[in-house]
Amino acid sequence: MSYRIKRCLPEHLRTDAARLYWSAFGAKLGRVLAPEDQALHFIARAIDPSHVYCAISSDGELLGVAGFRTPHGTFVGCEQAHLRASYGRLGGMWRMACLAVLGGDHEHRAMIVDGISVRPDMRGSGIGAALIEALCHTARRRGYGQLRLDVVAENTRARALYERIGFVVTHRRSRRLTAMLFRFRTVLIMRRDLGDLG
């Protein structure tokens, strides 16, 4: 299937992007963001379409997304107003406290990947690597020397992809609280030096 990589999410694909994001991260975020219908509502509202690259098929289907985070914004933000609109006042408040555990850090030398998801039937087709390359070029154009991503230690398939395209593990971060809230404890911080992009 042919596809193109496009910067920014077309508005008519916002719901599809939320579903794709949930398919990749729902198992981790489910304890906090479930039920699924409310999670999808929240994610769709929280998406910043200017902080993502999309893989779109020749017939207009969304095949994959790769979000990014800078000091100016992030692909799926965590604003109280979005949480309140999806979960109500109290539901939004406790979810905000839980999501704060994940952090929303920024770096001066590295642009941060904020979620990559490829449609299950398109995995292994090169879409994930193409999306990462688009992020690398954007990071370089914005003056960053590295692209950083965080991957759950148990996600060996994703780690293998990232290592294949030039990322290296620079350190590990373990937190008991993330194990209780999000079903993972250890995250690998991976970086790719962008000096080779020219």
CSV table of C-alpha atoms in Angstrom, one decimal:
chain,number,residue,atom,x,y,z
A,1,MET,CA,0.0,0.0,0.0
A,2,SER,CA,1.4,3.4,-0.9
A,3,TYR,CA,1.4,6.2,1.6
A,4,ARG,CA,2.9,9.7,2.2
A,5,ILE,CA,4.3,11.2,5.3
A,6,LYS,CA,2.5,14.5,6.2
A,7,ARG,CA,3.3,17.1,8.8
A,8,CYS,CA,0.2,18.0,10.9
A,9,LEU,CA,-3.0,16.0,11.4
A,10,PRO,CA,-5.9,16.8,9.1
A,11,GLU,CA,-8.9,17.7,11.3
A,12,HIS,CA,-11.1,15.0,9.8
A,13,LEU,CA,-8.6,12.3,11.0
A,14,ARG,CA,-8.6,13.5,14.7
A,15,THR,CA,-10.8,10.6,15.9
A,16,ASP,CA,-8.8,8.0,13.9
A,17,ALA,CA,-5.6,9.4,15.4
A,18,ALA,CA,-7.1,9.1,18.9
A,19,ARG,CA,-8.0,5.4,18.2
A,20,LEU,CA,-4.5,4.7,16.9
A,21,TYR,CA,-2.9,6.3,19.9
A,22,TRP,CA,-5.2,4.3,22.2
A,23,SER,CA,-4.4,1.1,20.4
A,24,ALA,CA,-0.7,1.7,21.1
A,25,PHE,CA,-0.9,3.0,24.7
A,26,GLY,CA,-4.3,1.9,26.0
A,27,ALA,CA,-2.9,-1.1,27.8
A,28,LYS,CA,-0.6,1.3,29.8
A,29,LEU,CA,-3.0,4.1,30.2
A,30,GLY,CA,-6.1,2.1,30.7
A,31,ARG,CA,-6.1,2.0,34.5
A,32,VAL,CA,-6.2,5.8,34.6
A,33,LEU,CA,-8.0,6.8,31.4
A,34,ALA,CA,-10.6,4.0,31.1
A,35,PRO,CA,-13.4,3.5,30.1
A,36,GLU,CA,-12.3,3.4,26.5
A,37,ASP,CA,-15.1,5.7,25.1
A,38,GLN,CA,-14.1,8.5,27.6
A,39,ALA,CA,-10.4,7.9,26.9
A,40,LEU,CA,-11.0,8.3,23.2
A,41,HIS,CA,-13.0,11.5,23.8
A,42,PHE,CA,-10.2,12.9,26.0
A,43,ILE,CA,-7.4,12.0,23.5
A,44,ALA,CA,-9.2,13.4,20.5
A,45,ARG,CA,-9.7,16.7,22.4
A,46,ALA,CA,-6.1,16.8,23.7
A,47,ILE,CA,-4.4,16.2,20.3
A,48,ASP,CA,-2.4,19.2,19.0
A,49,PRO,CA,-2.5,18.6,15.3
A,50,SER,CA,0.6,20.7,14.7
A,51,HIS,CA,2.9,18.4,16.8
A,52,VAL,CA,2.6,15.2,14.8
A,53,TYR,CA,3.6,13.5,11.5
A,54,CYS,CA,1.1,11.2,9.9
A,55,ALA,CA,1.3,8.4,7.4
A,56,ILE,CA,-1.7,8.6,5.1
A,57,SER,CA,-2.5,6.1,2.4
A,58,SER,CA,-3.2,7.1,-1.2
A,59,ASP,CA,-7.0,6.7,-0.4
A,60,GLY,CA,-6.8,8.9,2.7
A,61,GLU,CA,-6.6,6.4,5.5
A,62,LEU,CA,-4.5,7.1,8.5
A,63,LEU,CA,-1.9,4.4,8.8
A,64,GLY,CA,0.4,5.8,11.5
A,65,VAL,CA,1.3,8.8,13.7
A,66,ALA,CA,4.4,10.1,15.4
A,67,GLY,CA,3.9,12.9,17.8
A,68,PHE,CA,6.6,15.1,19.3
A,69,ARG,CA,7.1,17.4,22.3
A,70,THR,CA,8.9,20.7,22.5
A,71,PRO,CA,8.6,23.6,24.9
A,72,HIS,CA,5.9,25.0,22.6
A,73,GLY,CA,3.6,22.0,22.8
A,74,THR,CA,3.0,18.3,22.6
A,75,PHE,CA,1.0,15.9,20.5
A,76,VAL,CA,-1.3,14.7,23.3
A,77,GLY,CA,-1.4,17.2,26.1
A,78,CYS,CA,-2.7,16.8,29.5
A,79,GLU,CA,-4.7,19.9,30.2
A,80,GLN,CA,-7.2,20.0,33.0
A,81,ALA,CA,-9.9,21.4,30.7
A,82,HIS,CA,-9.7,18.4,28.4
A,83,LEU,CA,-9.8,16.0,31.3
A,84,ARG,CA,-12.8,17.8,32.9
A,85,ALA,CA,-14.7,17.8,29.6
A,86,SER,CA,-14.2,14.0,29.3
A,87,TYR,CA,-14.4,12.8,32.9
A,88,GLY,CA,-16.1,15.6,34.9
A,89,ARG,CA,-14.6,17.7,37.6
A,90,LEU,CA,-13.5,15.1,40.1
A,91,GLY,CA,-12.7,12.5,37.5
A,92,GLY,CA,-10.5,15.0,35.7
A,93,MET,CA,-8.7,16.0,38.9
A,94,TRP,CA,-7.6,12.6,40.0
A,95,ARG,CA,-6.6,11.7,36.5
A,96,MET,CA,-4.5,14.8,36.2
A,97,ALA,CA,-2.7,13.9,39.4
A,98,CYS,CA,-2.0,10.4,38.1
A,99,LEU,CA,-0.8,11.5,34.7
A,100,ALA,CA,1.6,14.0,36.3
A,101,VAL,CA,3.6,11.0,37.4
A,102,LEU,CA,4.5,10.4,33.8
A,103,GLY,CA,6.0,13.9,33.6
A,104,GLY,CA,6.1,16.2,30.6
A,105,ASP,CA,9.7,17.1,30.6
A,106,HIS,CA,11.5,19.1,27.9
A,107,GLU,CA,15.1,19.3,26.9
A,108,HIS,CA,17.1,22.0,25.2
A,109,ARG,CA,19.3,19.6,23.2
A,110,ALA,CA,16.8,16.9,22.3
A,111,MET,CA,13.3,17.0,20.7
A,112,ILE,CA,11.2,14.3,22.4
A,113,VAL,CA,9.0,11.8,20.7
A,114,ASP,CA,5.5,11.9,22.1
A,115,GLY,CA,4.0,8.6,20.9
A,116,ILE,CA,4.4,6.5,17.8
A,117,SER,CA,1.6,4.2,16.6
A,118,VAL,CA,1.2,2.3,13.4
A,119,ARG,CA,-2.0,0.6,12.4
A,120,PRO,CA,-1.6,-3.1,13.4
A,121,ASP,CA,-2.0,-4.5,9.9
A,122,MET,CA,0.7,-2.1,8.6
A,123,ARG,CA,3.4,-2.9,11.2
A,124,GLY,CA,6.6,-4.1,9.7
A,125,SER,CA,6.0,-2.1,6.5
A,126,GLY,CA,8.5,0.7,7.2
A,127,ILE,CA,6.0,3.3,8.3
A,128,GLY,CA,7.3,3.6,11.8
A,129,ALA,CA,10.9,4.1,10.5
A,130,ALA,CA,9.7,6.7,8.0
A,131,LEU,CA,7.8,8.6,10.7
A,132,ILE,CA,10.9,8.6,12.9
A,133,GLU,CA,13.0,9.9,10.0
A,134,ALA,CA,10.5,12.8,9.5
A,135,LEU,CA,10.8,13.6,13.2
A,136,CYS,CA,14.6,13.5,13.0
A,137,HIS,CA,14.7,16.0,10.1
A,138,THR,CA,12.2,18.3,12.0
A,139,ALA,CA,14.3,18.2,15.1
A,140,ARG,CA,17.5,19.0,13.2
A,141,ARG,CA,15.8,22.0,11.4
A,142,ARG,CA,14.7,23.3,14.8
A,143,GLY,CA,18.2,23.2,16.0
A,144,TYR,CA,18.1,20.1,18.2
A,145,GLY,CA,21.2,17.8,18.3
A,146,GLN,CA,19.2,14.7,19.3
A,147,LEU,CA,15.9,13.0,19.1
A,148,ARG,CA,14.9,11.3,22.4
A,149,LEU,CA,12.2,8.7,23.1
A,150,ASP,CA,11.2,6.7,26.1
A,151,VAL,CA,10.2,3.1,25.6
A,152,VAL,CA,8.9,0.7,28.2
A,153,ALA,CA,11.7,-1.8,29.0
A,154,GLU,CA,9.5,-4.8,28.1
A,155,ASN,CA,8.6,-3.5,24.6
A,156,THR,CA,11.5,-5.4,22.9
A,157,ARG,CA,9.9,-5.1,19.4
A,158,ALA,CA,9.9,-1.3,19.6
A,159,ARG,CA,13.4,-1.2,21.1
A,160,ALA,CA,14.7,-3.3,18.3
A,161,LEU,CA,13.2,-0.9,15.7
A,162,TYR,CA,14.7,2.1,17.4
A,163,GLU,CA,18.2,0.5,17.7
A,164,ARG,CA,18.0,-0.5,14.0
A,165,ILE,CA,17.5,3.2,13.1
A,166,GLY,CA,20.3,4.6,15.2
A,167,PHE,CA,18.9,5.1,18.7
A,168,VAL,CA,20.9,4.0,21.8
A,169,VAL,CA,19.8,3.5,25.3
A,170,THR,CA,21.4,6.2,27.5
A,171,HIS,CA,19.8,5.3,30.8
A,172,ARG,CA,16.9,3.6,32.6
A,173,ARG,CA,14.3,5.1,34.8
A,174,SER,CA,12.3,3.0,37.3
A,175,ARG,CA,9.4,4.1,39.4
A,176,ARG,CA,7.2,2.0,41.6
A,177,LEU,CA,4.3,4.4,41.2
A,178,THR,CA,4.2,3.9,37.4
A,179,ALA,CA,4.0,0.2,38.0
A,180,MET,CA,0.9,0.6,40.2
A,181,LEU,CA,-0.8,3.2,37.9
A,182,PHE,CA,0.3,2.3,34.4
A,183,ARG,CA,1.4,-1.4,34.5
A,184,PHE,CA,5.1,-0.6,33.7
A,185,ARG,CA,7.9,0.2,36.0
A,186,THR,CA,11.1,0.7,33.9
A,187,VAL,CA,11.5,3.0,31.0
A,188,LEU,CA,14.5,3.1,28.7
A,189,ILE,CA,15.6,6.5,27.6
A,190,MET,CA,16.9,6.3,24.0
A,191,ARG,CA,18.6,8.9,21.9
A,192,ARG,CA,19.7,9.4,18.4
A,193,ASP,CA,22.4,11.8,17.5
A,194,LEU,CA,21.2,14.0,14.6
A,195,GLY,CA,24.7,15.1,13.4
A,196,ASP,CA,24.6,12.5,10.7
A,197,LEU,CA,21.6,14.1,8.9
A,198,GLY,CA,23.6,16.9,7.3
